[in-house]
Coordinates of C-alpha atoms in Angstrom, one line a residue:
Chain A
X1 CA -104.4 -192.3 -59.6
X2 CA -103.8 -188.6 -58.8
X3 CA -107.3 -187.0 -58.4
X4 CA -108.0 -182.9 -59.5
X5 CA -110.7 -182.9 -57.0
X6 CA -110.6 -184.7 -53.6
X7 CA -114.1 -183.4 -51.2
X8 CA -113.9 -184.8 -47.9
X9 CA -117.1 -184.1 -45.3
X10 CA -117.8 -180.9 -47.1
X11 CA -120.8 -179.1 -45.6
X12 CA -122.0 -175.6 -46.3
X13 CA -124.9 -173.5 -44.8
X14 CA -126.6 -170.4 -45.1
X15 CA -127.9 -168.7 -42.3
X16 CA -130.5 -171.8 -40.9
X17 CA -130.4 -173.8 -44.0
X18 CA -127.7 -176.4 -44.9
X19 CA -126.9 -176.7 -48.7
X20 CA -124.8 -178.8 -48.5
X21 CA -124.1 -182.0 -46.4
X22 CA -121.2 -183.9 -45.6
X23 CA -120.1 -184.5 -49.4
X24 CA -117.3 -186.7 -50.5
X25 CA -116.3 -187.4 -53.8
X26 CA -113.1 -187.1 -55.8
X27 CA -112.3 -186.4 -59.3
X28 CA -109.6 -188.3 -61.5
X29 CA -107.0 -186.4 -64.1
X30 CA -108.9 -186.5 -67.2
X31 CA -112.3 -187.0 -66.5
X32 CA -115.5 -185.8 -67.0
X33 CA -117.5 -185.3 -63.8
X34 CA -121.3 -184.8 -63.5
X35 CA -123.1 -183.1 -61.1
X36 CA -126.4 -184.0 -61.6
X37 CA -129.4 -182.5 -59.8
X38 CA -132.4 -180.0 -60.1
X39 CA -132.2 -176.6 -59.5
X40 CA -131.2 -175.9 -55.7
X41 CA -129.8 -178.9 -55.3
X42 CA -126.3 -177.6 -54.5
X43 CA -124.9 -177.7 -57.5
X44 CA -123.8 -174.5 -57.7
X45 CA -122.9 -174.0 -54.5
X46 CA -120.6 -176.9 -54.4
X47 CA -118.7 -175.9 -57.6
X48 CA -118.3 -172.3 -56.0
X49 CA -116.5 -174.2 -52.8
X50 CA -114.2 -175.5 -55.7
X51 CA -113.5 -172.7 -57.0
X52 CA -112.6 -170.8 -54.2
X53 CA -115.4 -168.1 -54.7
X54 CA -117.4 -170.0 -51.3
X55 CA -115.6 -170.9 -48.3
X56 CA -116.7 -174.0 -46.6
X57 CA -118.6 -174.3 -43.7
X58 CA -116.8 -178.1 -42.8
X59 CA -114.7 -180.0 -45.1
X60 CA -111.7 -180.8 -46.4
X61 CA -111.5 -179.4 -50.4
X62 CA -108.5 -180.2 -52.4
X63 CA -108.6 -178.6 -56.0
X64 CA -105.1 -179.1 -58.2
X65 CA -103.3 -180.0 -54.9
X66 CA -104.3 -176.8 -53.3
X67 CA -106.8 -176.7 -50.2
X68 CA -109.7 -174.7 -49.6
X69 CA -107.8 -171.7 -48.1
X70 CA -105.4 -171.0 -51.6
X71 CA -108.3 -171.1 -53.3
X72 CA -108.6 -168.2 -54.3
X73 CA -104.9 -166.9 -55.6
X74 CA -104.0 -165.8 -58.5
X75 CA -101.8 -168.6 -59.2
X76 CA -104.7 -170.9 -58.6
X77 CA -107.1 -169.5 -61.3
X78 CA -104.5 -169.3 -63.8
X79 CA -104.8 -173.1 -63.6
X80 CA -108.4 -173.3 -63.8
X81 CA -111.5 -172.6 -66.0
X82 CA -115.1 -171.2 -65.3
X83 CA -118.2 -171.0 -67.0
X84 CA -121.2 -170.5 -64.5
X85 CA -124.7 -169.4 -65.2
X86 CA -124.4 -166.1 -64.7
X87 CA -120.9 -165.8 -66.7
X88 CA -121.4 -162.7 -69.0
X89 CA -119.3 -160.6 -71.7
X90 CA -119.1 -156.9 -72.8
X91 CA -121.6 -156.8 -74.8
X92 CA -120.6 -153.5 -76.6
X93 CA -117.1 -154.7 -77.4
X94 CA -116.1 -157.3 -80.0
X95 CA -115.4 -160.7 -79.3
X96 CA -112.1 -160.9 -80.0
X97 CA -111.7 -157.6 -77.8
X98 CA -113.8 -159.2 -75.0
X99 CA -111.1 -162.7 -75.7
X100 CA -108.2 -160.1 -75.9
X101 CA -108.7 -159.3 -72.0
X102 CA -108.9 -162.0 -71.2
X103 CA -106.0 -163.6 -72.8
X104 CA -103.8 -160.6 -71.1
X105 CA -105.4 -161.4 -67.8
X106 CA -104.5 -164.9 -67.9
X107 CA -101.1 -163.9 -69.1
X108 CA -101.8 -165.8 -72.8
X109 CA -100.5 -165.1 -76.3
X110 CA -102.9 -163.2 -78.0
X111 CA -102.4 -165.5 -81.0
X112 CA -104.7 -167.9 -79.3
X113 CA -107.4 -166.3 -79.7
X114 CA -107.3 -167.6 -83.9
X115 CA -106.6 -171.1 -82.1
X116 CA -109.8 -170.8 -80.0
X117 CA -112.3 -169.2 -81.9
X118 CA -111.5 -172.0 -84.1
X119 CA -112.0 -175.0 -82.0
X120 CA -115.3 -173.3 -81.2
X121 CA -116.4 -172.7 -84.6
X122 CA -116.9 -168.7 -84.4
X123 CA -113.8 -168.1 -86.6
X124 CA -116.2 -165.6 -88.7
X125 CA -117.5 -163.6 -85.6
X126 CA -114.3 -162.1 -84.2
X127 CA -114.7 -158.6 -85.3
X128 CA -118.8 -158.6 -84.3
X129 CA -119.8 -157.1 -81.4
X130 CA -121.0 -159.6 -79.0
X131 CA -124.0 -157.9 -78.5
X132 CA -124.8 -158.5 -82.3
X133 CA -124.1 -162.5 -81.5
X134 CA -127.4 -165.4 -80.9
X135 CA -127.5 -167.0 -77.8
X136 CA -125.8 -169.9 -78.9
X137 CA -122.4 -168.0 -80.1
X138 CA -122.4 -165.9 -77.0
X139 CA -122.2 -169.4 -75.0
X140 CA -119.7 -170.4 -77.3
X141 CA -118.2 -167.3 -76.7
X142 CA -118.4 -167.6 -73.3
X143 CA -116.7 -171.1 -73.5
X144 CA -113.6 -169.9 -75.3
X145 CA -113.2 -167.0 -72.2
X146 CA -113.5 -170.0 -70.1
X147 CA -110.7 -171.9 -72.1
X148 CA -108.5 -169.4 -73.5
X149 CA -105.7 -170.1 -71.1
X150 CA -105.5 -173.6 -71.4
X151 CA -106.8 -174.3 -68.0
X152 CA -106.3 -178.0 -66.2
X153 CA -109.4 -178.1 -64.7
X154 CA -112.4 -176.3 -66.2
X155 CA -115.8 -176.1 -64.3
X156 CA -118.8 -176.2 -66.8
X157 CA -122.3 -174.8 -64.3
X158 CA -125.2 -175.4 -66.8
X159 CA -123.3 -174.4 -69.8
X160 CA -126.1 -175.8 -72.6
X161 CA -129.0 -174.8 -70.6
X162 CA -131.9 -172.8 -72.6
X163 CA -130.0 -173.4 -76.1
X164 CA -131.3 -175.3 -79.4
X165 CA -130.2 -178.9 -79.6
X166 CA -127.9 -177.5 -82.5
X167 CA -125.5 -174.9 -79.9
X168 CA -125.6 -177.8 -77.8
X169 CA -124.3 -180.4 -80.0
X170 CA -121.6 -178.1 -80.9
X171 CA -120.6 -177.3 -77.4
X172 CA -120.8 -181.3 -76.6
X173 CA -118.0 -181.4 -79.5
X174 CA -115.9 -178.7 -78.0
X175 CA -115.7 -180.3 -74.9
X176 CA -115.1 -183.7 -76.0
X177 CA -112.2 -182.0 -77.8
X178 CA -111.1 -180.3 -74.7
X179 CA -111.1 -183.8 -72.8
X180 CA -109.1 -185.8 -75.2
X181 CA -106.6 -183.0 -74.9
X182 CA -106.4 -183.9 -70.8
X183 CA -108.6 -181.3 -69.2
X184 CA -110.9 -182.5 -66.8
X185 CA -114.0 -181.1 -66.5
X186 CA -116.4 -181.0 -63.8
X187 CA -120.0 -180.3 -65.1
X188 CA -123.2 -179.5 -63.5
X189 CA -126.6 -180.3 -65.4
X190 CA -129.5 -181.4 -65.2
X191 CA -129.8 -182.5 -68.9
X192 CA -129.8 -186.2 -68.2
X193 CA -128.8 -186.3 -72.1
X194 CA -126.0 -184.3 -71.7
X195 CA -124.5 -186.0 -68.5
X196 CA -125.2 -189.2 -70.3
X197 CA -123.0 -188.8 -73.5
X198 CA -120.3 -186.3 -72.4
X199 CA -119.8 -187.5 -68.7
X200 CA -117.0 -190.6 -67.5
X201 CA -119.1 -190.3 -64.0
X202 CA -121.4 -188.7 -62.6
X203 CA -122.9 -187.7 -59.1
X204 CA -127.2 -187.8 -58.2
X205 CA -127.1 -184.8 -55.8
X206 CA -130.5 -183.9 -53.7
X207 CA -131.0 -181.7 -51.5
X208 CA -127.4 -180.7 -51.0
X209 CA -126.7 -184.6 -50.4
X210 CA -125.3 -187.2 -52.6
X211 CA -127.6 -190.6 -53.5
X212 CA -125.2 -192.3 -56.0
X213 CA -122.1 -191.9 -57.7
X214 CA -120.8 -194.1 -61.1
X215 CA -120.5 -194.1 -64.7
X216 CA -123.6 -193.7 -66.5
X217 CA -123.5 -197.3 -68.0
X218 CA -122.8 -198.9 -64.5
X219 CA -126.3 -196.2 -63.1
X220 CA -128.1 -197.5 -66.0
X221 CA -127.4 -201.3 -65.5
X222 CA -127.7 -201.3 -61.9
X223 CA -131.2 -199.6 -62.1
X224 CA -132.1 -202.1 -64.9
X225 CA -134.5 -204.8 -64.7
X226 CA -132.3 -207.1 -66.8
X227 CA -135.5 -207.8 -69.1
X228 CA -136.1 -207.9 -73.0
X229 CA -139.4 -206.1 -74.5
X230 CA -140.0 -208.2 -77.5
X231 CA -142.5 -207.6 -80.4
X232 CA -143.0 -209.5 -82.9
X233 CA -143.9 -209.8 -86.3
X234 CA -147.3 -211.8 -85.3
X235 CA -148.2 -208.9 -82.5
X236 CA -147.1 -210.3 -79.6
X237 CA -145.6 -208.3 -77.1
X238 CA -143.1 -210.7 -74.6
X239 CA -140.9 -210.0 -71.9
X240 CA -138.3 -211.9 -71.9
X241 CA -135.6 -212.3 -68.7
X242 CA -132.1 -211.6 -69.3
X243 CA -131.1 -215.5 -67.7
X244 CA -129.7 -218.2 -69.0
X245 CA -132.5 -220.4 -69.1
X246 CA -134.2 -218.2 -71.7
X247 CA -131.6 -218.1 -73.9
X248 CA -132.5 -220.9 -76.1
X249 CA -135.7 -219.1 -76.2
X250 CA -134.2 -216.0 -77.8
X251 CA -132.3 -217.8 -79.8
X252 CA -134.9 -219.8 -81.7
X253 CA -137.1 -216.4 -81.7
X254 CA -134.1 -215.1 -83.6
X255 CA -133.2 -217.8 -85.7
X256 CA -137.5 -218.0 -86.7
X257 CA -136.9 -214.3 -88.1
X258 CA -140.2 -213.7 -85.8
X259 CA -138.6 -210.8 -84.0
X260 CA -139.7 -207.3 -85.1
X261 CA -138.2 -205.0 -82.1
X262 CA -136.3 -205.6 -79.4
X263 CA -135.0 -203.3 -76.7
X264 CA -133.5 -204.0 -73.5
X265 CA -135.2 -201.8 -70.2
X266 CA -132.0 -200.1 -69.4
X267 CA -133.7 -196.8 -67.4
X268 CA -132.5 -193.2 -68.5
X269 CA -130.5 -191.1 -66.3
X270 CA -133.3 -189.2 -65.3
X271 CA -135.3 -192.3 -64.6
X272 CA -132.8 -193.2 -62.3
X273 CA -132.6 -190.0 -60.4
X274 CA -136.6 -190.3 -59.9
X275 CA -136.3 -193.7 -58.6
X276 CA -133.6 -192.6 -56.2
X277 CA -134.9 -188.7 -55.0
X278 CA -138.6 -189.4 -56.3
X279 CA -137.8 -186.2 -57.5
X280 CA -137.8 -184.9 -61.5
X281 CA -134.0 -183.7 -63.0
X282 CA -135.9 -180.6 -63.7
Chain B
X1 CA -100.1 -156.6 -58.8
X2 CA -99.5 -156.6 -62.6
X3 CA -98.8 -153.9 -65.0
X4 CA -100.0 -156.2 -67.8
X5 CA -103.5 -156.9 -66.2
X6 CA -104.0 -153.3 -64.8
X7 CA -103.4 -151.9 -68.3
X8 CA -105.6 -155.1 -70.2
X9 CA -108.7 -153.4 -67.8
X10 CA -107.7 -149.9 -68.7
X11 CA -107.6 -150.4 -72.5
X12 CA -110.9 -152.6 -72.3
X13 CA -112.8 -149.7 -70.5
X14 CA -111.3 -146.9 -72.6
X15 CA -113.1 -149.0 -76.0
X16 CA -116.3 -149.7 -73.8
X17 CA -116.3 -146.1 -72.6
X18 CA -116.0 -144.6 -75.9
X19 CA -119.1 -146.7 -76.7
X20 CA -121.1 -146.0 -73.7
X21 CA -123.0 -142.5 -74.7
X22 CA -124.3 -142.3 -70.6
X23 CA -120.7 -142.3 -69.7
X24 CA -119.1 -140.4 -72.0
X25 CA -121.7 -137.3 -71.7
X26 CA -120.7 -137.1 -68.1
X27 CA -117.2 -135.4 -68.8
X28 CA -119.5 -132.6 -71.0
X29 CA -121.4 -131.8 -68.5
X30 CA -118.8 -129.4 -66.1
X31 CA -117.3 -128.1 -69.5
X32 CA -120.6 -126.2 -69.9
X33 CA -121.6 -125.8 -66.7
X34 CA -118.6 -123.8 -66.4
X35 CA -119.1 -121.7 -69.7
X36 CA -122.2 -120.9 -68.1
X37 CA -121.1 -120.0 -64.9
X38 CA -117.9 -117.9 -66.9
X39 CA -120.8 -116.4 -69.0
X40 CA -123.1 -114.7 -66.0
X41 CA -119.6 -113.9 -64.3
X42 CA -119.3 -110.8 -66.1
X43 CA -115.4 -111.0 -66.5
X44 CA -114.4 -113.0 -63.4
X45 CA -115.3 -115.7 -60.9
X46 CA -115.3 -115.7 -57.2
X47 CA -112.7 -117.9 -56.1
X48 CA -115.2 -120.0 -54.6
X49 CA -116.9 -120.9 -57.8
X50 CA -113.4 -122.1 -59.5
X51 CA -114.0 -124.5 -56.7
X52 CA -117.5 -125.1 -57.1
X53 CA -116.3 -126.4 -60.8
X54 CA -113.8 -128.7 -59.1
X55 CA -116.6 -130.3 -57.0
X56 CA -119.1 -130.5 -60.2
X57 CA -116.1 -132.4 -62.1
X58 CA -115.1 -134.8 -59.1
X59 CA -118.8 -135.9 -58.1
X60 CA -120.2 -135.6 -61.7
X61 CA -117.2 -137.1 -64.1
X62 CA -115.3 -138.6 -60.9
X63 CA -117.6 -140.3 -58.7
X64 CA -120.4 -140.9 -61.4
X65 CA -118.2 -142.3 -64.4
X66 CA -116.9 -145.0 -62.0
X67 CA -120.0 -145.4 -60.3
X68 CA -122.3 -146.2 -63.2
X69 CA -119.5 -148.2 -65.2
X70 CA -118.8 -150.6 -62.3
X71 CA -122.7 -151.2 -61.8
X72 CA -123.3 -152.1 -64.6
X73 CA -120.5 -154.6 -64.6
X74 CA -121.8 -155.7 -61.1
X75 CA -125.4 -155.7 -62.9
X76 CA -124.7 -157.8 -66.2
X77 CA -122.3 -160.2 -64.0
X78 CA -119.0 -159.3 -65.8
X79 CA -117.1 -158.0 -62.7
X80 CA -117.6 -162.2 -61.7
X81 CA -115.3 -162.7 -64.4
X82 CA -112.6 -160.2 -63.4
X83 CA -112.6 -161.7 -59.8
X84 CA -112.4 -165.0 -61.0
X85 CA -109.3 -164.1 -62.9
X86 CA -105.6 -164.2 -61.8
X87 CA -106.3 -160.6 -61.6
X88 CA -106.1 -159.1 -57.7
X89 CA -108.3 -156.8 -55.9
X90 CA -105.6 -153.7 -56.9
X91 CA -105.5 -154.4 -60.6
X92 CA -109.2 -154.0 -60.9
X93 CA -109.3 -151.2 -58.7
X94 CA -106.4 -148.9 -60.3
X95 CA -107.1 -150.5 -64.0
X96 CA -110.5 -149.2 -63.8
X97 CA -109.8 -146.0 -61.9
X98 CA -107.4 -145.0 -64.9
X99 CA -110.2 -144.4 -67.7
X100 CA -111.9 -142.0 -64.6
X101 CA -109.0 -140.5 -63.7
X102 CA -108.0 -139.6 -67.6
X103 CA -111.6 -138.3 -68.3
X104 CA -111.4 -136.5 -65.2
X105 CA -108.1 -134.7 -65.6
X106 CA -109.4 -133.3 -69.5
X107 CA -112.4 -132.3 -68.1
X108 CA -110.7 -130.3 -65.3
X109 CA -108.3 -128.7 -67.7
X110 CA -110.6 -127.6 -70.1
X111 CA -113.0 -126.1 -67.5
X112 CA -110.3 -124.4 -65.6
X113 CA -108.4 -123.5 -69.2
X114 CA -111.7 -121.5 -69.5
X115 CA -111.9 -120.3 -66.4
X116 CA -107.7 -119.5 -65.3
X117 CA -106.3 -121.9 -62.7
X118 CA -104.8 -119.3 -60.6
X119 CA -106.6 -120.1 -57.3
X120 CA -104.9 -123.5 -57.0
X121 CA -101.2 -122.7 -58.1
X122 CA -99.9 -123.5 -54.6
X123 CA -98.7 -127.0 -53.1
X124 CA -100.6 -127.2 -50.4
X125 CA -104.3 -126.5 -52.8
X126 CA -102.8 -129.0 -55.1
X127 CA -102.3 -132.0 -52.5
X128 CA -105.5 -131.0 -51.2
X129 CA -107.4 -131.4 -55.1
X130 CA -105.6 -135.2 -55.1
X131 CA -107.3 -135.9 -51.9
X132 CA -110.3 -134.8 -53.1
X133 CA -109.9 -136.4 -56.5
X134 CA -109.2 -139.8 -54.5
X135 CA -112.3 -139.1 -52.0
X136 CA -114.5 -139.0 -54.8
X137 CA -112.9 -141.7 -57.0
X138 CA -113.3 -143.9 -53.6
X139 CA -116.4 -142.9 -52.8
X140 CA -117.8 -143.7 -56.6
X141 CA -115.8 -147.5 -56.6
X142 CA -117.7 -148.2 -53.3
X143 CA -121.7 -147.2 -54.3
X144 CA -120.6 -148.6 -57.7
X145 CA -120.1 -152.0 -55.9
X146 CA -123.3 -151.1 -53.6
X147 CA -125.6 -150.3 -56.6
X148 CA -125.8 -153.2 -58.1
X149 CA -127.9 -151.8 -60.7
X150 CA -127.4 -148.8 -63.1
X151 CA -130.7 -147.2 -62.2
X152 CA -130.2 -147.2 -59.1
X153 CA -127.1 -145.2 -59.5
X154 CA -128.8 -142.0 -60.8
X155 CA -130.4 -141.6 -57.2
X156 CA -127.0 -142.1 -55.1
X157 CA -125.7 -140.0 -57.9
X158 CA -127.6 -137.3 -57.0
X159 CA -126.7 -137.8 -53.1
X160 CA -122.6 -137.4 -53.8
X161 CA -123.8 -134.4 -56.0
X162 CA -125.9 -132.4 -53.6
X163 CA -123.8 -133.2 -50.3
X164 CA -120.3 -133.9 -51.6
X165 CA -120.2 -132.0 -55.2
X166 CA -122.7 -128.8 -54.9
X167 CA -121.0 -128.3 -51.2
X168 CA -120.7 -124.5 -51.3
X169 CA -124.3 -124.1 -52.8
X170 CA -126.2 -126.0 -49.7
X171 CA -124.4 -122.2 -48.2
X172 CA -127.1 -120.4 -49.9
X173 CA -130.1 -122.2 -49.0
X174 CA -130.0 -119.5 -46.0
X175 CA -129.1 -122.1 -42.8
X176 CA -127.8 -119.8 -40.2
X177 CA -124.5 -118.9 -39.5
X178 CA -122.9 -121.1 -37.0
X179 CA -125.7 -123.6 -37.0
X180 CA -125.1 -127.4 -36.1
X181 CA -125.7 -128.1 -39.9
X182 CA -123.6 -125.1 -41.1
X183 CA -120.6 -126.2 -38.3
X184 CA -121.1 -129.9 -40.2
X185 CA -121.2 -128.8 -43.9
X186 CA -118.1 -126.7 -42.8
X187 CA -116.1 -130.3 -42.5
X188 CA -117.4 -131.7 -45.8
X189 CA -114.2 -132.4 -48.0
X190 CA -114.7 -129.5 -50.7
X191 CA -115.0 -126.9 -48.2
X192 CA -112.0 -128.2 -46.5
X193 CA -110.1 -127.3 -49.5
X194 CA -112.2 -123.7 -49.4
X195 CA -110.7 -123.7 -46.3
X196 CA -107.5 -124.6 -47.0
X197 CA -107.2 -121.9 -49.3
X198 CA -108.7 -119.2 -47.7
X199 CA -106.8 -120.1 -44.3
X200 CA -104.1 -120.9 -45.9
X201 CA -103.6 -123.6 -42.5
X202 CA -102.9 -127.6 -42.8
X203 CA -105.3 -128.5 -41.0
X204 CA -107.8 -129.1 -43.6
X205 CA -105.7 -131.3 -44.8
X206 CA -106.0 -133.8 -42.0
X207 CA -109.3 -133.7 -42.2
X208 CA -109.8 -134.4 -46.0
X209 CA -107.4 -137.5 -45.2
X210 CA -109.7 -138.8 -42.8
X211 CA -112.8 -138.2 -45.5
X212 CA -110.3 -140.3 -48.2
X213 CA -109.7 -142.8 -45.5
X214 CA -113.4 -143.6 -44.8
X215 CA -113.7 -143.3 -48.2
X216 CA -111.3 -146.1 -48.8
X217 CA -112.3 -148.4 -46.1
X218 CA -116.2 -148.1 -47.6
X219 CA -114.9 -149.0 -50.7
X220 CA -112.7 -151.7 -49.3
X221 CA -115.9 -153.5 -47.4
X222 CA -118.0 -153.0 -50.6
X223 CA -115.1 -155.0 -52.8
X224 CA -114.6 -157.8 -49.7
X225 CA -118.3 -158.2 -50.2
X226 CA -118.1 -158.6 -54.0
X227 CA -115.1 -160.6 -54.1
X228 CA -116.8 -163.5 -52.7
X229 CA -120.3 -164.8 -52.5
X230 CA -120.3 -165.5 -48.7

């Protein structure tokens, strides 16, 4: 399996304080990586080692077959995407203007930018000045800058945070898009919502070190008590364990039509991450 | 370097500069300081007010045009996405200097169009005016990149103005003759070109390379710090 991200021992610090500690992870063609943490948890600063915009302090980084030191080359970013935090656009300029540099800075037809705004639903806002746009299309906006050029690798850093639910759901679509066409994408969050339905794995970083690394599903069974919460019709409230020798039980409670809900205890993602840090994904 | 990318930046700051009423005021502003100046001249200026005009231009439309429009790039975080594109160090730099430089050349011309251009019809003036030119286009790129806010650029503004622009008017604040301040004023890049012209020596022009060249390597540091976030 060829892997667009291998981290080996990667440490980084500022000044006195280490933000990062002897990370290693790697991250398959085609997937959708989650970095999962609160704020100052070094999300951010591990993505910027990726990118080539932080140098390491110890570690090996391998990005698209290229180590840390041709990081930062023009070649290089041709192949990848960014959208960080703090990504912004001219706001006195239109967007396809503001997608226009972009495209001839990335050395991309500027017939793409009808392909993109597309994808990302803003086919109507072209000719509106982006400061004229909500919050919501400027993200989106944002996005397509971050996409334009087809990159292989695109690194998401918070790229829903602070938008409605409705934004959100149509970035989620744009990137699942973007994944069945082969890009990977490494995303940092700490919407355990997000990371749960857009993410193939994802990685429980505190305090700049890493506590667990798997699929969401795998996280959420592990963590699990293996236990049914069972109400029935009657008012009883049972908790049932997921073993064989209570499966005749559940079957007769089924087959008696006495069951009114059942759910299994599988924790959330952020239930998870409190157990592990005994820290809130906040 | 790339021709495509370095134009890309210059026709992106053209439309944002044409839309950007702070900016685009600054080129007015030696246009009728020189009508005025023409206006109490009474039918011709000292030669050392034609250069006066040529400092007001550089540190005014020059140094301040680049200065204000690459803070606020630094300020709203769209400079980020110029470094992390394929784009290098030199396209940025000479993409955005090419809207200054354009706005900088009209404002000249129509300032000395009013005023005759006759002092600097010689070679040796003229090499000395690019040097100046590139001083202050350095000089703006570098506290640009320092600022990091567009207020804050109305104060160093006002620094390049008084020290580097107004040069021959700190002359008539009455500092003596041959004073330590005088002797360092003397060596400040617009009187060099004074110099140059009324001495008629190269000399001057050594020392306004070594003012370009610290002007550079300022802005140089300033872009190495910008570049990355170590």
């Amino acid at each position: 399996m060829n892997h667009a991200v291998d981290v080996k021992g990667l440490r980084k610090v500022f000044g006195r304080s280490t933000a990062v500690h002897h990370v290693d992870f790697q991250v398959k063609q085609g997937e959708i990586f989650g970095l999962l943490g609160p704020s100052g948890s070094g999300k951010t600063t591990i993505v910027k080692m990726l990118t080539g915009e932080l140098s390491p302090t110890e570690g090996d980084v391998t990005v698209l077959g290229r180590s840390s030191e041709r990081l930062g080359t023009s070649d290089f970013k041709t192949k990848i995407g960014i959208l960080s935090d703090n990504s912004a656009l001219y706001e006195r300029l239109t967007v396809f203007d503001n997608l226009k540099l972009f495209c001839k800075l990335y050395d991309t037809p500027v017939h793409q930018i009808d392909v993109i705004l597309r994808d990302m639903d803003l086919h109507e806002e072209g000719d509106k000045t982006v400061a004229k746009l909500s919050k919501g299309m400027k993200q989106r906006v944002l996005l397509a800058k971050a996409l334009i050029h087809k990159p292989e690798l695109v690194f998401l850093d918070e790229p829903t945070s602070a938008l409605d639910p409705a934004s959100m759901a149509r970035i989620h679509r744009g990137l699942q898009k973007l994944n069945e066409a082969g890009t990977t994408i490494v995303l940092t969050t700490h919407n355990m919502e997000e990371a749960t339905e857009l993410c193939d794995r994802v990685a429980f970083l505190h305090q700049g070190e890493f506590q667990e690394i798997d699929s969401p599903a795998a996280l959420r069974y592990a963590y699990s008590t293996h236990t049914f919460h069972v109400e029935t019709f009657s008012g009883e409230q049972l908790v049932i364990e997921n073993e064989p020798e209570n499966a005749e039980r559940m079957k007769q409670l089924i087959e008696d039509g006495r069951i009114k809900t059942m759910q299994t205890d599988h924790p959330t993602l952020g239930q998870i991450f409190l157990k592990v840090t005994g820290k809130e994904l906040v | 370097m790339r021709i495509q990318r370095i134009s890309a930046i210059f026709e992106k700051d053209l439309k944002d500069f044409m839309k950007n009423m702070m900016v685009a005021l600054l080129p007015v502003t030696p246009v009728l300081m020189t009508l005025f100046f023409n206006q109490s001249g009474n039918g011709g200026l000292p030669v050392i007010m034609h250069y006066l005009i040529v400092g007001i231009t550089f540190s005014v439309v020059t140094s301040g045009s680049i200065m204000t429009i690459l803070a606020e790039e630094n300020e709203k975080h769209t400079l980020r996405g110029l470094i992390q594109s394929p784009a290098t160090l030199w396209d940025i730099i000479i993409g955005k200097s090419l809207v200054t430089g354009l706005v900088t050349v009209l404002s000249l011309a129509v300032s000395l169009f009013i005023v005759g251009i006759e002092p600097f019809l010689n070679f040796k003036i003229i090499m000395g005016i690019i040097l100046l030119f590139l001083f202050f286009l350095l000089l703006g790129i570098g506290v640009g990149l320092f600022a990091k806010s567009v207020a804050s650029t109305s104060a160093y503004l006002m620094i390049v103005m008084i020290l580097f622009g107004f040069t021959p008017m700190i002359t008539l604040l009455g500092i003596g003759e041959g004073s330590v301040i005088m002797n360092i004023i003397d060596m400040f890049p617009l009187m060099q070109v004074i110099e140059m012209h009324s001495a008629g020596t190269w000399a001057p022009l050594g020392v306004l390379t070594l003012w370009t060249a610290a002007s550079g390597m300022f802005t140089f540091v300033c872009f190495q710090k910008v570049m990355t976030d170590d």
